[in-house]
Amino acid sequence: MHFFKIILLVGLAHFLAISIASANSEITQAPLDKHQWSYDTDPYGSEAIINEKLIRHGGIWIKFKRVPRVDAKRNSWVELIHRLPATSLAGSQKIRLTYQCDIALIIKLSQLEYGKHGDQSYAHYQIELPPTNQWSTKEVDLKDFSRPKWTPASSTDYGLLPEHVDAIYLTPSMTDKDGGEAILQVRAIELIP
């Protein structure tokens, strides 16, 4: 009987140690690096409002005000930008994001083929996350990203090439026609192999 109590206590201690380690690994997140984060808005009147600096108290709080599209050739935009620490998504299969956003949030992957040094269409691959007014952690698989419907037919679809993605853009989902306002908060972003 004494032998079984010892086995039970050892098993319970092992279970508690694993539970505590697991809980600590969920709570502990790499701090956001101020050198990897920035934001941008169009020159047509959209705004980004922050509290003194972009990263405060370990997280990001930013309010975007996006104006409606100006005309057929000039579209408005607002975006929170995460420059990748390893300069690409090579070796990554998923992105884990801890965020709050009062409207749906679009994660865009900036790929070299479509930007300033590519076809200049600014096409990209994206996925949409649901709105949340409390901290939420979502994991998205790179294979689930797709190109938006507005992508010009002249922009060749090379497929998502993780080694050519140099930044992740976070954009509250506002329409080109109406613009709008949204508050976005980010506590953590992780790349998962």
mmCIF file of N, CA and C in Angstrom, residues 39-48 64-70 74-79 179:
data_model
loop_
_atom_site.group_PDB
_atom_site.id
_atom_site.type_symbol
_atom_site.label_atom_id
_atom_site.label_comp_id
_atom_site.label_asym_id
_atom_site.label_seq_id
_atom_site.Cartn_x
_atom_site.Cartn_y
_atom_site.Cartn_z
ATOM 1 N N TYR A 39 4.149 51.673 -38.528
ATOM 2 C CA TYR A 39 2.804 51.776 -39.102
ATOM 3 C C TYR A 39 2.856 52.758 -40.248
ATOM 4 N N ASP A 40 1.821 52.693 -41.103
ATOM 5 C CA ASP A 40 1.799 53.577 -42.260
ATOM 6 C C ASP A 40 0.349 53.888 -42.616
ATOM 7 N N THR A 41 0.156 55.047 -43.203
ATOM 8 C CA THR A 41 -1.157 55.445 -43.718
ATOM 9 C C THR A 41 -0.945 56.136 -45.062
ATOM 10 N N ASP A 42 -2.005 56.215 -45.816
ATOM 11 C CA ASP A 42 -1.951 56.890 -47.107
ATOM 12 C C ASP A 42 -1.747 58.398 -46.920
ATOM 13 N N PRO A 43 -1.419 59.119 -47.996
ATOM 14 C CA PRO A 43 -1.258 60.576 -47.903
ATOM 15 C C PRO A 43 -2.558 61.340 -48.148
ATOM 16 N N TYR A 44 -3.709 60.660 -48.102
ATOM 17 C CA TYR A 44 -4.979 61.286 -48.473
ATOM 18 C C TYR A 44 -5.859 61.655 -47.283
ATOM 19 N N GLY A 45 -5.344 61.513 -46.072
ATOM 20 C CA GLY A 45 -6.122 61.918 -44.904
ATOM 21 C C GLY A 45 -6.372 60.850 -43.863
ATOM 22 N N SER A 46 -6.002 59.602 -44.137
ATOM 23 C CA SER A 46 -6.147 58.554 -43.115
ATOM 24 C C SER A 46 -5.174 58.842 -41.976
ATOM 25 N N GLU A 47 -5.517 58.359 -40.783
ATOM 26 C CA GLU A 47 -4.712 58.659 -39.600
ATOM 27 C C GLU A 47 -4.417 57.406 -38.799
ATOM 28 N N ALA A 48 -3.291 57.448 -38.075
ATOM 29 C CA ALA A 48 -2.943 56.444 -37.073
ATOM 30 C C ALA A 48 -2.670 57.195 -35.786
ATOM 31 N N PHE A 64 -6.845 53.424 -35.874
ATOM 32 C CA PHE A 64 -6.779 53.818 -37.272
ATOM 33 C C PHE A 64 -8.078 54.513 -37.680
ATOM 34 N N LYS A 65 -7.934 55.591 -38.460
ATOM 35 C CA LYS A 65 -9.061 56.251 -39.117
ATOM 36 C C LYS A 65 -8.739 56.247 -40.603
ATOM 37 N N ARG A 66 -9.517 55.482 -41.362
ATOM 38 C CA ARG A 66 -9.253 55.359 -42.801
ATOM 39 C C ARG A 66 -10.302 56.119 -43.592
ATOM 40 N N VAL A 67 -9.823 56.998 -44.482
ATOM 41 C CA VAL A 67 -10.744 57.743 -45.348
ATOM 42 C C VAL A 67 -11.198 56.827 -46.488
ATOM 43 N N PRO A 68 -12.354 57.104 -47.088
ATOM 44 C CA PRO A 68 -12.785 56.317 -48.250
ATOM 45 C C PRO A 68 -11.814 56.514 -49.418
ATOM 46 N N ARG A 69 -11.876 55.588 -50.372
ATOM 47 C CA ARG A 69 -11.044 55.668 -51.580
ATOM 48 C C ARG A 69 -11.236 57.038 -52.236
ATOM 49 N N VAL A 70 -10.145 57.654 -52.666
ATOM 50 C CA VAL A 70 -10.194 58.979 -53.269
ATOM 51 C C VAL A 70 -10.777 58.917 -54.679
ATOM 52 N N ARG A 74 -6.396 56.202 -56.793
ATOM 53 C CA ARG A 74 -5.810 56.502 -55.478
ATOM 54 C C ARG A 74 -6.669 55.885 -54.373
ATOM 55 N N ASN A 75 -6.137 54.812 -53.797
ATOM 56 C CA ASN A 75 -6.842 54.132 -52.723
ATOM 57 C C ASN A 75 -6.220 54.508 -51.377
ATOM 58 N N SER A 76 -7.031 54.530 -50.336
ATOM 59 C CA SER A 76 -6.521 54.811 -48.996
ATOM 60 C C SER A 76 -6.043 53.510 -48.348
ATOM 61 N N TRP A 77 -5.208 53.647 -47.304
ATOM 62 C CA TRP A 77 -4.781 52.460 -46.561
ATOM 63 C C TRP A 77 -4.316 52.847 -45.167
ATOM 64 N N VAL A 78 -4.392 51.867 -44.273
ATOM 65 C CA VAL A 78 -3.830 51.966 -42.927
ATOM 66 C C VAL A 78 -3.243 50.593 -42.621
ATOM 67 N N GLU A 79 -2.074 50.571 -41.975
ATOM 68 C CA GLU A 79 -1.465 49.271 -41.710
ATOM 69 C C GLU A 79 -0.450 49.340 -40.573
ATOM 70 N N GLY A 179 -14.241 53.412 -45.893
ATOM 71 C CA GLY A 179 -13.224 53.685 -44.885
ATOM 72 C C GLY A 179 -13.732 53.242 -43.529
#
